[in-house]
XYZ file of N, CA, C and O in Angstrom:
740
model
N 22.597 -5.081 30.711
C 21.935 -6.345 30.399
C 20.464 -6.224 30.700
O 20.065 -5.552 31.593
N 19.700 -7.050 29.931
C 18.263 -7.095 30.140
C 17.552 -6.636 28.865
O 18.166 -6.336 27.908
N 16.258 -6.718 28.948
C 15.372 -6.448 27.798
C 15.188 -4.907 27.668
O 14.884 -4.192 28.601
N 15.318 -4.488 26.418
C 15.001 -3.071 26.084
C 13.680 -3.096 25.330
O 13.404 -3.993 24.513
N 12.902 -2.055 25.546
C 11.642 -1.916 24.831
C 11.651 -0.615 23.959
O 11.973 0.417 24.576
N 11.477 -0.729 22.726
C 11.413 0.450 21.873
C 10.011 0.497 21.329
O 9.480 -0.404 20.698
N 9.413 1.668 21.533
C 8.027 1.937 21.122
C 8.050 2.985 20.061
O 8.569 4.068 20.227
N 7.534 2.582 18.861
C 7.541 3.463 17.695
C 6.232 4.265 17.719
O 5.162 3.681 17.607
N 6.383 5.577 17.960
C 5.186 6.440 18.057
C 5.165 7.406 16.839
O 4.841 8.581 16.998
N 5.393 6.888 15.633
C 5.385 7.708 14.485
C 4.039 8.397 14.226
O 3.965 9.463 13.688
N 2.961 7.741 14.705
C 1.589 8.292 14.424
C 1.055 9.004 15.678
O -0.186 9.313 15.680
N 1.825 9.226 16.667
C 1.351 9.928 17.849
C 0.661 11.228 17.524
O -0.421 11.533 18.105
N 1.198 12.122 16.633
C 0.518 13.343 16.393
C -0.938 13.203 15.865
O -1.730 14.106 15.938
N -1.248 12.056 15.292
C -2.586 11.835 14.730
C -3.565 11.213 15.780
O -4.689 10.908 15.482
N -3.077 11.113 16.969
C -3.986 10.614 18.062
C -3.653 9.200 18.517
O -4.464 8.675 19.310
N -2.663 8.551 18.023
C -2.330 7.199 18.406
C -1.867 7.276 19.910
O -1.422 8.243 20.451
N -1.964 6.142 20.532
C -1.559 6.022 21.967
C -0.124 6.319 22.185
O 0.692 6.192 21.243
N 0.227 6.621 23.370
C 1.632 6.925 23.807
C 2.047 6.170 25.018
O 1.202 5.819 25.825
N 3.305 5.850 25.033
C 3.841 5.185 26.188
C 4.608 6.179 27.079
O 5.314 5.742 28.017
N 4.441 7.385 26.801
C 5.181 8.473 27.580
C 4.967 8.352 29.084
O 5.920 8.542 29.839
N 3.771 8.016 29.483
C 3.513 7.935 30.894
C 4.263 6.772 31.621
O 4.452 6.789 32.838
N 4.767 5.802 30.854
C 5.448 4.694 31.367
C 6.977 5.038 31.543
O 7.716 4.278 32.257
N 7.446 6.069 30.897
C 8.815 6.376 30.877
C 9.514 6.543 32.260
O 10.586 5.969 32.472
N 8.875 7.264 33.237
C 9.568 7.408 34.488
C 9.843 6.087 35.282
O 10.896 6.018 35.926
N 9.065 5.048 35.015
C 9.261 3.773 35.716
C 10.071 2.748 34.949
O 10.285 1.685 35.400
N 10.383 3.092 33.685
C 11.084 2.136 32.821
C 12.354 2.717 32.313
O 12.353 3.404 31.288
N 13.471 2.307 32.885
C 14.775 2.825 32.513
C 15.215 2.276 31.157
O 16.112 2.803 30.531
N 14.553 1.200 30.720
C 15.017 0.523 29.462
C 13.990 0.772 28.331
O 13.893 0.014 27.432
N 13.174 1.823 28.485
C 12.176 2.186 27.475
C 12.656 3.317 26.641
O 13.185 4.317 27.119
N 12.517 3.123 25.311
C 12.938 4.130 24.346
C 11.709 4.369 23.468
O 11.174 3.451 22.869
N 11.267 5.659 23.370
C 10.067 6.019 22.523
C 10.735 6.759 21.341
O 11.470 7.694 21.483
N 10.353 6.320 20.168
C 10.813 6.965 18.936
C 9.585 7.659 18.267
O 8.542 7.190 18.273
N 9.867 8.836 17.786
C 8.858 9.651 17.047
C 9.564 10.248 15.826
O 10.765 10.327 15.720
N 8.691 10.653 14.890
C 9.208 11.209 13.628
C 8.448 12.532 13.322
O 7.348 12.729 13.766
N 9.104 13.388 12.579
C 8.449 14.581 12.096
C 8.095 14.291 10.606
O 7.414 15.169 9.988
N 8.410 13.198 10.060
C 8.211 12.882 8.689
C 6.757 12.787 8.285
O 6.283 13.263 7.250
N 5.948 12.105 9.130
C 4.536 11.868 8.885
C 3.733 13.139 9.089
O 3.029 13.588 8.193
N 3.799 13.723 10.247
C 3.020 14.937 10.527
C 3.464 16.215 9.891
O 2.671 17.033 9.530
N 4.742 16.250 9.610
C 5.351 17.453 8.975
C 5.455 17.353 7.460
O 6.014 18.251 6.824
N 4.954 16.270 6.879
C 5.025 16.128 5.473
C 6.438 16.113 4.969
O 6.767 16.701 3.970
N 7.310 15.390 5.685
C 8.732 15.368 5.364
C 9.213 13.910 5.094
O 10.269 13.524 5.493
N 8.383 13.153 4.380
C 8.623 11.728 4.306
C 10.053 11.474 3.664
O 10.753 10.529 4.104
N 10.498 12.257 2.760
C 11.802 11.989 2.089
C 12.930 12.267 3.049
O 14.063 11.806 2.821
N 12.709 13.010 4.160
C 13.854 13.356 5.027
C 14.118 12.389 6.167
O 15.106 12.336 6.722
N 13.031 11.557 6.477
C 13.212 10.511 7.497
C 13.828 11.088 8.763
O 14.862 10.608 9.200
N 13.254 12.075 9.352
C 13.777 12.767 10.483
C 13.003 12.469 11.721
O 11.727 12.605 11.739
N 13.637 11.997 12.762
C 12.904 11.642 13.990
C 13.799 11.897 15.227
O 14.863 12.434 15.142
N 13.232 11.443 16.357
C 13.905 11.711 17.645
C 13.532 10.585 18.534
O 12.594 9.882 18.330
N 14.301 10.485 19.645
C 14.043 9.441 20.704
C 13.765 10.167 22.035
O 14.349 11.262 22.311
N 12.900 9.550 22.817
C 12.623 10.012 24.167
C 12.972 8.847 25.101
O 12.425 7.745 24.894
N 13.775 9.112 26.090
C 14.148 8.072 26.993
C 14.811 8.743 28.231
O 14.982 9.958 28.267
N 15.227 7.869 29.184
C 15.930 8.403 30.393
C 17.159 9.065 29.908
O 17.783 8.686 28.971
N 17.603 10.086 30.653
C 18.787 10.814 30.300
C 20.070 9.917 30.059
O 20.804 10.083 29.167
N 20.210 8.853 30.889
C 21.313 8.004 30.773
C 21.270 7.204 29.470
O 22.246 6.930 28.793
N 20.042 6.813 29.111
C 19.890 6.108 27.797
C 20.146 6.986 26.623
O 20.852 6.599 25.693
N 19.659 8.218 26.641
C 19.951 9.208 25.605
C 21.515 9.389 25.459
O 22.080 9.449 24.362
N 22.163 9.483 26.562
C 23.611 9.672 26.579
C 24.309 8.490 25.886
O 25.235 8.649 25.097
N 23.782 7.340 26.228
C 24.378 6.051 25.553
C 24.126 6.071 24.009
O 24.979 5.708 23.232
N 22.908 6.447 23.666
C 22.551 6.515 22.249
C 23.406 7.594 21.529
O 23.852 7.375 20.375
N 23.533 8.696 22.197
C 24.335 9.747 21.563
C 25.795 9.373 21.355
O 26.421 9.717 20.358
N 26.300 8.508 22.247
C 27.684 8.059 22.093
C 27.782 7.127 20.910
O 28.853 7.057 20.309
N 26.708 6.419 20.599
C 26.738 5.474 19.462
C 26.379 6.179 18.140
O 26.683 5.593 17.060
N 25.830 7.341 18.198
C 25.348 8.029 16.988
C 26.498 8.423 16.113
O 27.550 8.889 16.601
N 26.316 8.255 14.801
C 27.360 8.642 13.862
C 27.408 10.161 13.844
O 26.375 10.783 13.895
N 28.578 10.773 13.651
C 28.624 12.226 13.572
C 27.956 12.665 12.222
O 28.011 11.978 11.265
N 27.355 13.824 12.296
C 26.731 14.386 11.133
C 25.638 13.465 10.483
O 25.532 13.305 9.316
N 24.929 12.802 11.391
C 23.937 11.810 10.930
C 22.652 12.386 10.400
O 21.791 11.793 9.790
N 22.497 13.754 10.589
C 21.362 14.501 10.061
C 21.882 15.552 9.103
O 22.677 16.393 9.562
N 21.410 15.593 7.854
C 21.945 16.565 6.906
C 21.363 17.951 7.151
O 20.426 18.120 7.928
N 21.892 18.899 6.525
C 21.518 20.316 6.727
C 20.100 20.621 6.332
O 19.390 21.326 7.003
N 19.605 19.975 5.281
C 18.231 20.177 4.861
C 17.255 19.648 5.892
O 16.305 20.331 6.298
N 17.492 18.419 6.387
C 16.649 17.843 7.437
C 16.699 18.720 8.695
O 15.680 18.884 9.333
N 17.868 19.146 9.056
C 17.969 19.992 10.233
C 17.185 21.265 10.055
O 16.420 21.687 11.032
N 17.307 21.957 8.980
C 16.592 23.145 8.759
C 15.070 22.956 8.703
O 14.283 23.733 9.322
N 14.597 21.809 8.155
C 13.199 21.520 8.144
C 12.706 21.244 9.554
O 11.607 21.739 9.962
N 13.433 20.518 10.378
C 13.033 20.206 11.694
C 12.910 21.550 12.544
O 12.001 21.711 13.297
N 13.903 22.345 12.450
C 13.918 23.602 13.158
C 12.750 24.486 12.780
O 12.077 25.098 13.608
N 12.407 24.519 11.476
C 11.255 25.283 11.028
C 9.978 24.711 11.598
O 9.138 25.549 11.998
N 9.870 23.417 11.616
C 8.674 22.822 12.202
C 8.548 23.088 13.673
O 7.459 23.411 14.210
N 9.644 23.002 14.358
C 9.617 23.202 15.775
C 9.345 24.642 16.184
O 8.837 24.949 17.247
N 9.686 25.541 15.222
C 9.465 26.988 15.476
C 7.999 27.392 15.208
O 7.540 28.416 15.642
N 7.296 26.476 14.495
C 5.876 26.755 14.085
C 4.973 25.586 14.531
O 4.395 24.923 13.738
N 4.854 25.394 15.844
C 4.018 24.249 16.315
C 2.566 24.383 15.832
O 1.888 23.388 15.642
N 2.036 25.594 15.692
C 0.675 25.716 15.208
C 0.485 25.201 13.788
O -0.476 24.578 13.441
N 1.563 25.416 12.944
C 1.472 24.933 11.574
C 1.440 23.385 11.556
O 0.663 22.810 10.832
N 2.213 22.790 12.443
C 2.248 21.308 12.559
C 0.886 20.810 13.009
O 0.392 19.857 12.485
N 0.270 21.483 13.975
C -1.035 21.092 14.441
C -2.083 21.192 13.362
O -2.918 20.321 13.158
N -2.019 22.309 12.637
C -2.926 22.508 11.495
C -2.700 21.458 10.411
O -3.666 20.947 9.844
N -1.495 21.101 10.125
C -1.221 20.128 9.089
C -1.744 18.781 9.510
O -2.362 18.070 8.641
N -1.563 18.388 10.718
C -2.113 17.096 11.190
C -3.683 17.080 11.063
O -4.250 16.102 10.628
N -4.306 18.245 11.451
C -5.755 18.326 11.319
C -6.177 18.248 9.877
O -7.175 17.560 9.543
N -5.402 18.893 8.962
C -5.707 18.798 7.518
C -5.606 17.369 7.018
O -6.516 16.878 6.305
N -4.524 16.734 7.374
C -4.341 15.327 6.921
C -5.423 14.425 7.467
O -5.979 13.608 6.712
N -5.792 14.590 8.737
C -6.863 13.800 9.349
C -8.192 13.994 8.684
O -8.880 13.061 8.399
N -8.518 15.235 8.442
C -9.774 15.555 7.785
C -9.809 14.977 6.329
O -10.794 14.414 5.848
N -8.685 15.164 5.651
C -8.620 14.625 4.265
C -8.647 13.103 4.250
O -9.259 12.481 3.404
N -8.047 12.449 5.272
C -8.058 11.023 5.383
C -9.468 10.538 5.495
O -9.922 9.569 4.847
N -10.293 11.216 6.326
C -11.762 10.841 6.531
C -12.501 11.069 5.192
O -13.331 10.234 4.805
N -12.229 12.166 4.511
C -12.917 12.387 3.190
C -12.592 11.326 2.209
O -13.471 10.746 1.543
N -11.310 10.995 2.097
C -10.836 9.992 1.133
C -11.407 8.604 1.521
O -11.878 7.827 0.665
N -11.384 8.280 2.766
C -11.979 7.022 3.222
C -13.409 6.900 2.822
O -13.871 5.872 2.286
N -14.203 7.979 2.983
C -15.627 7.941 2.541
C -15.738 7.755 1.031
O -16.606 7.009 0.549
N -14.928 8.498 0.280
C -14.957 8.372 -1.198
C -14.555 6.974 -1.685
O -15.135 6.488 -2.645
N -13.568 6.364 -1.063
C -13.192 5.029 -1.465
C -14.219 4.014 -1.004
O -14.412 3.034 -1.804
N -14.839 4.189 0.100
C -15.829 3.181 0.559
C -17.013 3.209 -0.319
O -17.802 2.206 -0.277
N -17.247 4.242 -1.137
C -18.377 4.287 -2.108
C -18.113 3.273 -3.249
O -19.055 2.907 -3.937
N -16.913 2.870 -3.498
C -16.622 1.991 -4.621
C -17.036 0.563 -4.270
O -16.873 0.051 -3.192
N -17.608 -0.088 -5.270
C -18.143 -1.434 -5.150
C -17.067 -2.398 -4.684
O -16.068 -2.584 -5.346
N -17.305 -3.085 -3.587
C -16.399 -4.111 -3.125
C -15.187 -3.645 -2.369
O -14.334 -4.454 -1.959
N -14.968 -2.323 -2.237
C -13.850 -1.810 -1.564
C -14.110 -1.591 -0.057
O -15.178 -1.062 0.294
N -13.188 -2.006 0.776
C -13.297 -1.879 2.205
C -12.167 -0.995 2.693
O -11.008 -1.291 2.346
N -12.442 -0.004 3.463
C -11.399 0.879 4.002
C -11.256 0.623 5.469
O -12.231 0.670 6.257
N -10.060 0.318 5.847
C -9.749 0.108 7.270
C -9.217 1.444 7.799
O -8.176 1.953 7.342
N -9.980 2.043 8.634
C -9.649 3.393 9.217
C -8.392 3.287 10.039
O -8.191 2.290 10.741
N -7.605 4.323 10.009
C -6.364 4.322 10.771
C -6.192 5.656 11.440
O -6.772 6.651 11.050
N -5.348 5.734 12.491
C -4.982 6.893 13.163
C -3.570 7.179 12.658
O -2.559 6.884 13.292
N -3.479 7.628 11.433
C -2.255 7.791 10.744
C -2.420 8.730 9.501
O -3.478 9.331 9.335
N -1.406 8.799 8.701
C -1.465 9.609 7.473
C -1.738 8.778 6.204
O -1.393 9.155 5.160
N -2.272 7.537 6.491
C -2.598 6.652 5.379
C -3.823 5.821 5.661
O -4.349 5.874 6.765
N -4.339 5.155 4.684
C -5.388 4.294 4.800
C -5.020 2.882 4.257
O -4.201 2.804 3.310
N -5.506 1.835 4.910
C -5.386 0.497 4.348
C -6.670 0.239 3.664
O -7.754 0.289 4.226
N -6.542 -0.137 2.334
C -7.758 -0.294 1.497
C -7.761 -1.722 0.944
O -6.816 -2.157 0.293
N -8.811 -2.445 1.269
C -8.981 -3.807 0.783
C -9.814 -3.796 -0.525
O -10.879 -3.119 -0.574
N -9.262 -4.430 -1.575
C -9.907 -4.322 -2.850
C -10.599 -5.671 -3.221
O -10.231 -6.727 -2.747
N -11.576 -5.618 -4.164
C -12.323 -6.779 -4.525
C -11.577 -7.554 -5.631
O -12.139 -7.919 -6.633
N -10.323 -7.826 -5.421
C -9.494 -8.640 -6.319
C -8.698 -9.646 -5.479
O -8.492 -9.439 -4.323
N -8.273 -10.761 -6.089
C -7.565 -11.778 -5.310
C -6.242 -11.299 -4.838
O -5.730 -11.701 -3.762
N -5.572 -10.422 -5.571
C -4.272 -9.863 -5.175
C -4.119 -8.421 -5.758
O -4.339 -8.222 -6.964
N -3.917 -7.546 -4.868
C -3.869 -6.054 -5.247
C -2.590 -5.640 -5.860
O -2.445 -4.575 -6.341
N -1.580 -6.570 -5.962
C -0.309 -6.171 -6.608
C -0.512 -5.593 -7.995
O 0.098 -4.609 -8.353
N -1.326 -6.282 -8.854
C -1.523 -5.797 -10.182
C -2.159 -4.427 -10.235
O -1.897 -3.638 -11.131
N -3.064 -4.126 -9.266
C -3.684 -2.843 -9.182
C -2.625 -1.784 -8.862
O -2.603 -0.738 -9.435
N -1.782 -2.097 -7.929
C -0.667 -1.237 -7.579
C 0.202 -0.916 -8.718
O 0.626 0.215 -9.022
N 0.510 -1.891 -9.514
C 1.338 -1.742 -10.728
C 0.616 -0.863 -11.743
O 1.176 0.046 -12.350
N -0.647 -1.139 -11.983
C -1.474 -0.314 -12.896
C -1.528 1.094 -12.493
O -1.470 1.976 -13.326
N -1.656 1.325 -11.198
C -1.679 2.704 -10.704
C -0.304 3.406 -10.918
O -0.261 4.514 -11.265
N 0.757 2.667 -10.615
C 2.117 3.196 -10.806
C 2.349 3.572 -12.267
O 2.974 4.620 -12.568
N 1.876 2.734 -13.206
C 1.990 3.066 -14.619
C 1.269 4.331 -15.002
O 1.548 4.996 -15.986
N 0.308 4.705 -14.196
C -0.499 5.986 -14.388
C 0.083 7.117 -13.508
O -0.589 8.118 -13.393
N 1.182 6.876 -12.862
C 1.856 7.895 -12.125
C 1.379 8.022 -10.629
O 1.744 9.000 -10.010
N 0.700 7.076 -10.102
C 0.240 7.127 -8.696
C 0.833 5.987 -8.010
O 0.619 4.838 -8.344
N 1.618 6.273 -6.916
C 2.307 5.243 -6.186
C 1.572 4.849 -4.935
O 1.176 5.789 -4.106
N 1.326 3.600 -4.751
C 0.738 3.079 -3.504
C 1.562 1.878 -3.136
O 2.399 1.392 -3.891
N 1.279 1.383 -1.970
C 2.091 0.239 -1.435
C 1.216 -0.984 -1.328
O 0.184 -0.946 -0.729
N 1.694 -2.045 -1.928
C 1.019 -3.356 -1.824
C 1.668 -4.169 -0.700
O 2.849 -4.119 -0.482
N 0.814 -4.982 0.012
C 1.323 -5.811 1.077
C 1.295 -7.278 0.562
O 0.228 -7.809 0.311
N 2.456 -7.942 0.433
C 2.447 -9.314 -0.079
C 2.053 -10.333 0.989
O 1.837 -11.511 0.681
N 1.866 -9.996 2.236
C 1.457 -10.948 3.263
C 0.160 -11.571 2.892
O -0.810 -10.916 2.387
N -0.030 -12.877 3.058
C -1.233 -13.585 2.667
C -2.526 -12.908 3.183
O -3.490 -12.901 2.487
N -2.508 -12.436 4.350
C -3.670 -11.855 4.919
C -4.032 -10.414 4.313
O -5.119 -9.956 4.440
N -2.990 -9.847 3.779
C -3.137 -8.465 3.242
C -2.969 -8.362 1.765
O -2.912 -7.237 1.215
N -2.837 -9.449 1.016
C -2.545 -9.451 -0.369
C -3.624 -8.665 -1.215
O -3.342 -8.258 -2.289
N -4.799 -8.544 -0.676
C -5.865 -7.789 -1.330
C -5.841 -6.321 -1.009
O -6.711 -5.558 -1.403
N -4.851 -5.910 -0.210
C -4.818 -4.538 0.320
C -3.721 -3.629 -0.308
O -2.652 -4.145 -0.696
N -4.051 -2.354 -0.304
C -3.105 -1.348 -0.669
C -2.952 -0.302 0.500
O -4.027 -0.053 1.118
N -1.809 0.197 0.723
C -1.642 1.247 1.668
C -1.569 2.572 0.831
O -0.735 2.716 -0.011
N -2.461 3.458 1.157
C -2.549 4.639 0.374
C -2.293 5.862 1.327
O -3.059 6.145 2.194
N -1.248 6.551 1.022
C -0.832 7.728 1.816
C -1.752 8.935 1.434
O -2.031 9.123 0.274
N -2.063 9.686 2.435
C -2.944 10.828 2.189
C -2.122 12.012 1.803
O -1.177 12.383 2.473
N -2.482 12.606 0.666
C -1.889 13.840 0.176
C -2.844 14.959 0.173
O -3.779 15.015 1.005
N -2.619 15.873 -0.697
C -3.560 17.047 -0.843
C -4.810 16.570 -1.582
O -4.845 15.486 -2.239
N -5.941 17.342 -1.469
C -7.226 16.864 -2.039
C -7.122 16.559 -3.536
O -7.608 15.513 -3.925
N -6.460 17.396 -4.283
C -6.373 17.154 -5.758
C -5.540 15.825 -6.033
O -5.917 15.058 -6.908
N -4.541 15.598 -5.229
C -3.742 14.346 -5.381
C -4.570 13.158 -5.069
O -4.522 12.086 -5.734
N -5.352 13.251 -3.982
C -6.206 12.142 -3.532
C -7.353 11.865 -4.517
O -7.759 10.752 -4.753
N -7.880 12.906 -5.135
C -8.902 12.753 -6.153
C -8.354 12.075 -7.339
O -8.950 11.159 -7.956
N -7.090 12.389 -7.708
C -6.423 11.752 -8.849
C -6.143 10.287 -8.530
O -6.342 9.381 -9.322
N -5.718 10.032 -7.257
C -5.510 8.644 -6.793
C -6.750 7.844 -6.921
O -6.767 6.698 -7.443
N -7.913 8.324 -6.522
C -9.174 7.625 -6.543
C -9.546 7.325 -7.982
O -9.958 6.239 -8.336
N -9.444 8.311 -8.880
C -9.783 8.087 -10.304
C -8.862 7.058 -10.941
O -9.308 6.189 -11.718
N -7.583 7.089 -10.561
C -6.621 6.086 -11.011
C -6.977 4.686 -10.493
O -6.875 3.672 -11.251
N -7.399 4.580 -9.224
C -7.791 3.318 -8.680
C -9.042 2.813 -9.406
O -9.078 1.615 -9.774
N -9.969 3.668 -9.652
C -11.226 3.254 -10.421
C -10.834 2.685 -11.740
O -11.287 1.620 -12.128
N -9.937 3.400 -12.420
C -9.524 2.948 -13.839
C -8.755 1.589 -13.714
O -9.019 0.714 -14.527
N -7.892 1.451 -12.744
C -7.116 0.205 -12.553
C -8.040 -0.931 -12.202
O -7.936 -2.029 -12.725
N -9.045 -0.700 -11.344
C -10.041 -1.741 -10.990
C -10.882 -2.121 -12.219
O -11.174 -3.317 -12.455
N -11.234 -1.150 -12.988
C -12.014 -1.448 -14.199
C -11.212 -2.240 -15.181
O -11.703 -3.201 -15.771
N -9.953 -1.960 -15.306
C -9.021 -2.711 -16.184
C -8.886 -4.140 -15.716
O -8.864 -5.137 -16.501
N -8.845 -4.300 -14.375
C -8.664 -5.658 -13.831
C -9.982 -6.513 -14.032
O -9.915 -7.667 -14.364
N -11.077 -5.844 -13.914
C -12.357 -6.560 -14.098
C -12.521 -6.946 -15.586
O -13.012 -8.004 -15.921
N -12.024 -6.105 -16.487
C -12.095 -6.344 -17.936
C -11.184 -7.558 -18.235
O -11.592 -8.421 -19.046
N -10.016 -7.633 -17.651
C -9.123 -8.702 -17.886
C -9.668 -10.028 -17.412
O -9.538 -11.042 -18.052
N -10.333 -9.987 -16.285
C -10.969 -11.233 -15.712
C -12.060 -11.725 -16.629
O -12.178 -12.903 -16.905
N -12.923 -10.825 -17.111
C -13.972 -11.200 -18.009
C -13.529 -11.642 -19.344
O -14.119 -12.499 -19.968
N -12.472 -10.946 -19.869
C -12.045 -11.165 -21.259
C -11.234 -12.403 -21.389
O -11.306 -13.255 -22.132
């Protein structure tokens, strides 16, 4: 009985804060992390938990058998065997995120909210970014729109490889130009 605290540290590899130092004094603390973001394994949704041994034992008793498929297991083992690759990948993503943030910030009326993650939150000069997201999807570039009133002008843009990000920027420029044409027309 009592309150459990679960801290999601999905972006820890990118330099986000950690609650790991609190673990010895908090028996009801569970820290979750993922290999999906830093290891470029988004489709596999593979992660792990860090907690007191008794908590891990309780979680393991509740875990469904065979809850991780063979592909995800192989990918995780490969990542864990190559920690230098994982470190390099996080550095590449972080550097590319900064480059993309700079390129997007050059666009008229676009505001980039910097993040310690594998994505950027981008505020657009439109009343609602949903139509921009749809226009980009029609051109083969997927981004995420936030329907929350405070974020309706924003898109979440995941950082990929340089060529993918350059294509995303060009697609965003075209979608914004189309939206401005519709407003004027």
